[in-house]
């Protein structure tokens, strides 16, 4: 799965988030990003090669801790690649020595990433003023 995108350099957003308690800021950002990543999740499910539906139903969105101060929102198959009941999802995505990968997760991400980023920034900015007022 792609590394994703990082939103930095928006001074108004950065200043407002720093004025909040760190737990509240993280919760707010996670909520917005999970909502805005839904189109990627839906596109991945639509793009999934389906026989039984297990692969499609195993595509989930998860919050993952990247470091002490950062996190990510991932759209992925099951808990990890090549494991569990939907292990073959990794083969469908990346390919094997005997078949070429379909790249359905990559395609979903590439199709939606620019719109998701724009929507996430707009949603964060729109709700942040209200959140700062109620928290402060």
PDB file of C-alpha atoms in Angstrom:
ATOM      1  CA  UNK A   1       0.000   0.000   0.000  1.00  0.00           C
ATOM      2  CA  UNK A   2       1.273   3.487  -0.733  1.00  0.00           C
ATOM      3  CA  UNK A   3       2.886   5.622   1.941  1.00  0.00           C
ATOM      4  CA  UNK A   4       0.014   8.132   1.770  1.00  0.00           C
ATOM      5  CA  UNK A   5       0.172  11.853   2.072  1.00  0.00           C
ATOM      6  CA  UNK A   6       1.224  14.194   4.838  1.00  0.00           C
ATOM      7  CA  UNK A   7      -0.516  17.474   5.457  1.00  0.00           C
ATOM      8  CA  UNK A   8       1.942  20.137   6.635  1.00  0.00           C
ATOM      9  CA  UNK A   9       2.567  23.806   6.076  1.00  0.00           C
ATOM     10  CA  UNK A  10      -0.948  25.082   6.717  1.00  0.00           C
ATOM     11  CA  UNK A  11      -0.173  27.602   9.440  1.00  0.00           C
ATOM     12  CA  UNK A  12      -3.792  28.276  10.439  1.00  0.00           C
ATOM     13  CA  UNK A  13      -4.454  24.567  10.881  1.00  0.00           C
ATOM     14  CA  UNK A  14      -1.175  23.932  12.668  1.00  0.00           C
ATOM     15  CA  UNK A  15      -1.687  26.833  15.103  1.00  0.00           C
ATOM     16  CA  UNK A  16      -5.256  25.819  15.909  1.00  0.00           C
ATOM     17  CA  UNK A  17      -4.300  22.183  16.540  1.00  0.00           C
ATOM     18  CA  UNK A  18      -1.426  23.263  18.808  1.00  0.00           C
ATOM     19  CA  UNK A  19      -3.854  25.339  20.876  1.00  0.00           C
ATOM     20  CA  UNK A  20      -5.838  22.197  21.738  1.00  0.00           C
ATOM     21  CA  UNK A  21      -5.030  19.501  24.246  1.00  0.00           C
ATOM     22  CA  UNK A  22      -3.007  16.854  22.337  1.00  0.00           C
ATOM     23  CA  UNK A  23      -5.524  14.038  22.981  1.00  0.00           C
ATOM     24  CA  UNK A  24      -8.410  16.182  21.765  1.00  0.00           C
ATOM     25  CA  UNK A  25      -6.482  17.284  18.667  1.00  0.00           C
ATOM     26  CA  UNK A  26      -5.556  13.660  17.797  1.00  0.00           C
ATOM     27  CA  UNK A  27      -9.135  12.477  18.280  1.00  0.00           C
ATOM     28  CA  UNK A  28     -10.474  15.310  16.120  1.00  0.00           C
ATOM     29  CA  UNK A  29      -7.982  14.689  13.310  1.00  0.00           C
ATOM     30  CA  UNK A  30      -8.558  10.897  13.394  1.00  0.00           C
ATOM     31  CA  UNK A  31     -12.326  11.367  13.184  1.00  0.00           C
ATOM     32  CA  UNK A  32     -12.092  13.720  10.205  1.00  0.00           C
ATOM     33  CA  UNK A  33      -9.507  11.616   8.365  1.00  0.00           C
ATOM     34  CA  UNK A  34     -11.431   8.377   8.849  1.00  0.00           C
ATOM     35  CA  UNK A  35     -14.521  10.057   7.419  1.00  0.00           C
ATOM     36  CA  UNK A  36     -12.630  11.531   4.475  1.00  0.00           C
ATOM     37  CA  UNK A  37     -10.839   8.231   3.655  1.00  0.00           C
ATOM     38  CA  UNK A  38     -14.176   6.474   3.103  1.00  0.00           C
ATOM     39  CA  UNK A  39     -14.046   7.045  -0.698  1.00  0.00           C
ATOM     40  CA  UNK A  40     -10.716   5.158  -0.826  1.00  0.00           C
ATOM     41  CA  UNK A  41     -12.249   2.289   1.161  1.00  0.00           C
ATOM     42  CA  UNK A  42     -15.291   2.185  -1.133  1.00  0.00           C
ATOM     43  CA  UNK A  43     -13.148   2.330  -4.284  1.00  0.00           C
ATOM     44  CA  UNK A  44     -10.908  -0.480  -2.990  1.00  0.00           C
ATOM     45  CA  UNK A  45     -13.957  -2.659  -2.353  1.00  0.00           C
ATOM     46  CA  UNK A  46     -15.340  -1.847  -5.810  1.00  0.00           C
ATOM     47  CA  UNK A  47     -11.994  -2.647  -7.474  1.00  0.00           C
ATOM     48  CA  UNK A  48     -11.471  -5.908  -5.565  1.00  0.00           C
ATOM     49  CA  UNK A  49     -11.466  -9.036  -7.724  1.00  0.00           C
ATOM     50  CA  UNK A  50     -14.462 -10.897  -6.312  1.00  0.00           C
ATOM     51  CA  UNK A  51     -15.278 -14.588  -6.369  1.00  0.00           C
ATOM     52  CA  UNK A  52     -16.721 -15.311  -2.947  1.00  0.00           C
ATOM     53  CA  UNK A  53     -16.823 -11.838  -1.429  1.00  0.00           C
ATOM     54  CA  UNK A  54     -14.368 -12.691   1.348  1.00  0.00           C
ATOM     55  CA  UNK A  55     -11.699 -10.439  -0.095  1.00  0.00           C
ATOM     56  CA  UNK A  56     -14.111  -7.543  -0.523  1.00  0.00           C
ATOM     57  CA  UNK A  57     -15.432  -7.871   3.027  1.00  0.00           C
ATOM     58  CA  UNK A  58     -11.912  -8.116   4.481  1.00  0.00           C
ATOM     59  CA  UNK A  59     -10.914  -4.672   3.190  1.00  0.00           C
ATOM     60  CA  UNK A  60     -10.944  -2.430   6.248  1.00  0.00           C
ATOM     61  CA  UNK A  61      -9.865   1.012   7.351  1.00  0.00           C
ATOM     62  CA  UNK A  62      -7.590   1.155  10.397  1.00  0.00           C
ATOM     63  CA  UNK A  63      -5.768   3.777  12.402  1.00  0.00           C
ATOM     64  CA  UNK A  64      -2.128   2.813  12.746  1.00  0.00           C
ATOM     65  CA  UNK A  65       0.475   4.385  14.981  1.00  0.00           C
ATOM     66  CA  UNK A  66       3.452   5.541  12.929  1.00  0.00           C
ATOM     67  CA  UNK A  67       5.501   7.053  15.738  1.00  0.00           C
ATOM     68  CA  UNK A  68       4.981   8.634  19.126  1.00  0.00           C
ATOM     69  CA  UNK A  69       3.596  11.809  17.563  1.00  0.00           C
ATOM     70  CA  UNK A  70       2.025  10.590  14.354  1.00  0.00           C
ATOM     71  CA  UNK A  71      -0.523   8.130  13.065  1.00  0.00           C
ATOM     72  CA  UNK A  72      -1.939   7.008   9.760  1.00  0.00           C
ATOM     73  CA  UNK A  73      -5.271   5.920   8.374  1.00  0.00           C
ATOM     74  CA  UNK A  74      -4.782   2.756   6.318  1.00  0.00           C
ATOM     75  CA  UNK A  75      -7.086   0.947   3.947  1.00  0.00           C
ATOM     76  CA  UNK A  76      -5.868  -2.635   3.886  1.00  0.00           C
ATOM     77  CA  UNK A  77      -6.765  -6.291   3.536  1.00  0.00           C
ATOM     78  CA  UNK A  78      -7.288  -8.044   6.852  1.00  0.00           C
ATOM     79  CA  UNK A  79      -4.727  -7.590   9.596  1.00  0.00           C
ATOM     80  CA  UNK A  80      -1.620  -7.935   7.440  1.00  0.00           C
ATOM     81  CA  UNK A  81      -0.463  -9.079   4.018  1.00  0.00           C
ATOM     82  CA  UNK A  82      -0.155 -12.807   3.343  1.00  0.00           C
ATOM     83  CA  UNK A  83      -1.922 -13.790   6.595  1.00  0.00           C
ATOM     84  CA  UNK A  84      -5.372 -14.899   7.711  1.00  0.00           C
ATOM     85  CA  UNK A  85      -8.302 -16.071   5.635  1.00  0.00           C
ATOM     86  CA  UNK A  86      -7.856 -13.335   3.060  1.00  0.00           C
ATOM     87  CA  UNK A  87      -4.128 -13.977   2.498  1.00  0.00           C
ATOM     88  CA  UNK A  88      -4.709 -14.168  -1.244  1.00  0.00           C
ATOM     89  CA  UNK A  89      -5.618 -10.468  -1.284  1.00  0.00           C
ATOM     90  CA  UNK A  90      -1.909  -9.701  -1.151  1.00  0.00           C
ATOM     91  CA  UNK A  91      -1.372 -11.960  -4.173  1.00  0.00           C
ATOM     92  CA  UNK A  92      -4.150 -10.125  -6.013  1.00  0.00           C
ATOM     93  CA  UNK A  93      -2.623  -6.758  -5.116  1.00  0.00           C
ATOM     94  CA  UNK A  94       1.104  -7.428  -5.562  1.00  0.00           C
ATOM     95  CA  UNK A  95       1.198 -10.522  -7.759  1.00  0.00           C
ATOM     96  CA  UNK A  96       3.245 -13.687  -7.379  1.00  0.00           C
ATOM     97  CA  UNK A  97       5.904 -15.465  -9.386  1.00  0.00           C
ATOM     98  CA  UNK A  98       3.098 -17.028 -11.437  1.00  0.00           C
ATOM     99  CA  UNK A  99       0.742 -14.053 -11.910  1.00  0.00           C
ATOM    100  CA  UNK A 100       0.841 -10.317 -12.201  1.00  0.00           C
ATOM    101  CA  UNK A 101      -0.772  -8.213  -9.467  1.00  0.00           C
ATOM    102  CA  UNK A 102      -3.977  -6.323 -10.123  1.00  0.00           C
ATOM    103  CA  UNK A 103      -3.067  -3.386  -7.865  1.00  0.00           C
ATOM    104  CA  UNK A 104      -6.674  -2.740  -6.855  1.00  0.00           C
ATOM    105  CA  UNK A 105      -5.712  -1.001  -3.576  1.00  0.00           C
ATOM    106  CA  UNK A 106      -3.126   1.170  -5.327  1.00  0.00           C
ATOM    107  CA  UNK A 107      -5.665   2.070  -8.011  1.00  0.00           C
ATOM    108  CA  UNK A 108      -8.261   3.076  -5.395  1.00  0.00           C
ATOM    109  CA  UNK A 109      -5.717   5.247  -3.593  1.00  0.00           C
ATOM    110  CA  UNK A 110      -4.428   6.876  -6.777  1.00  0.00           C
ATOM    111  CA  UNK A 111      -7.973   7.661  -7.975  1.00  0.00           C
ATOM    112  CA  UNK A 112      -9.083   9.272  -4.722  1.00  0.00           C
ATOM    113  CA  UNK A 113      -6.006  10.745  -3.002  1.00  0.00           C
ATOM    114  CA  UNK A 114      -6.168  14.305  -4.354  1.00  0.00           C
ATOM    115  CA  UNK A 115      -9.860  14.714  -3.582  1.00  0.00           C
ATOM    116  CA  UNK A 116      -9.448  13.122  -0.143  1.00  0.00           C
ATOM    117  CA  UNK A 117      -6.620  15.500   0.722  1.00  0.00           C
ATOM    118  CA  UNK A 118      -8.600  18.569  -0.376  1.00  0.00           C
ATOM    119  CA  UNK A 119     -11.709  17.424   1.502  1.00  0.00           C
ATOM    120  CA  UNK A 120      -9.767  16.557   4.651  1.00  0.00           C
ATOM    121  CA  UNK A 121      -8.060  19.947   4.793  1.00  0.00           C
ATOM    122  CA  UNK A 122     -11.352  21.755   4.205  1.00  0.00           C
ATOM    123  CA  UNK A 123     -13.155  19.681   6.848  1.00  0.00           C
ATOM    124  CA  UNK A 124     -10.360  20.161   9.389  1.00  0.00           C
ATOM    125  CA  UNK A 125     -10.344  23.927   8.874  1.00  0.00           C
ATOM    126  CA  UNK A 126     -14.144  24.200   8.885  1.00  0.00           C
ATOM    127  CA  UNK A 127     -14.649  22.467  12.208  1.00  0.00           C
ATOM    128  CA  UNK A 128     -11.511  23.613  13.962  1.00  0.00           C
ATOM    129  CA  UNK A 129     -12.648  27.152  14.765  1.00  0.00           C
ATOM    130  CA  UNK A 130     -15.707  25.800  16.541  1.00  0.00           C
ATOM    131  CA  UNK A 131     -13.670  23.150  18.354  1.00  0.00           C
ATOM    132  CA  UNK A 132     -11.128  25.709  19.585  1.00  0.00           C
ATOM    133  CA  UNK A 133     -13.914  27.984  20.853  1.00  0.00           C
ATOM    134  CA  UNK A 134     -15.641  25.178  22.792  1.00  0.00           C
ATOM    135  CA  UNK A 135     -12.379  23.739  24.158  1.00  0.00           C
ATOM    136  CA  UNK A 136     -10.885  27.106  25.067  1.00  0.00           C
TER     137      UNK A 136
END
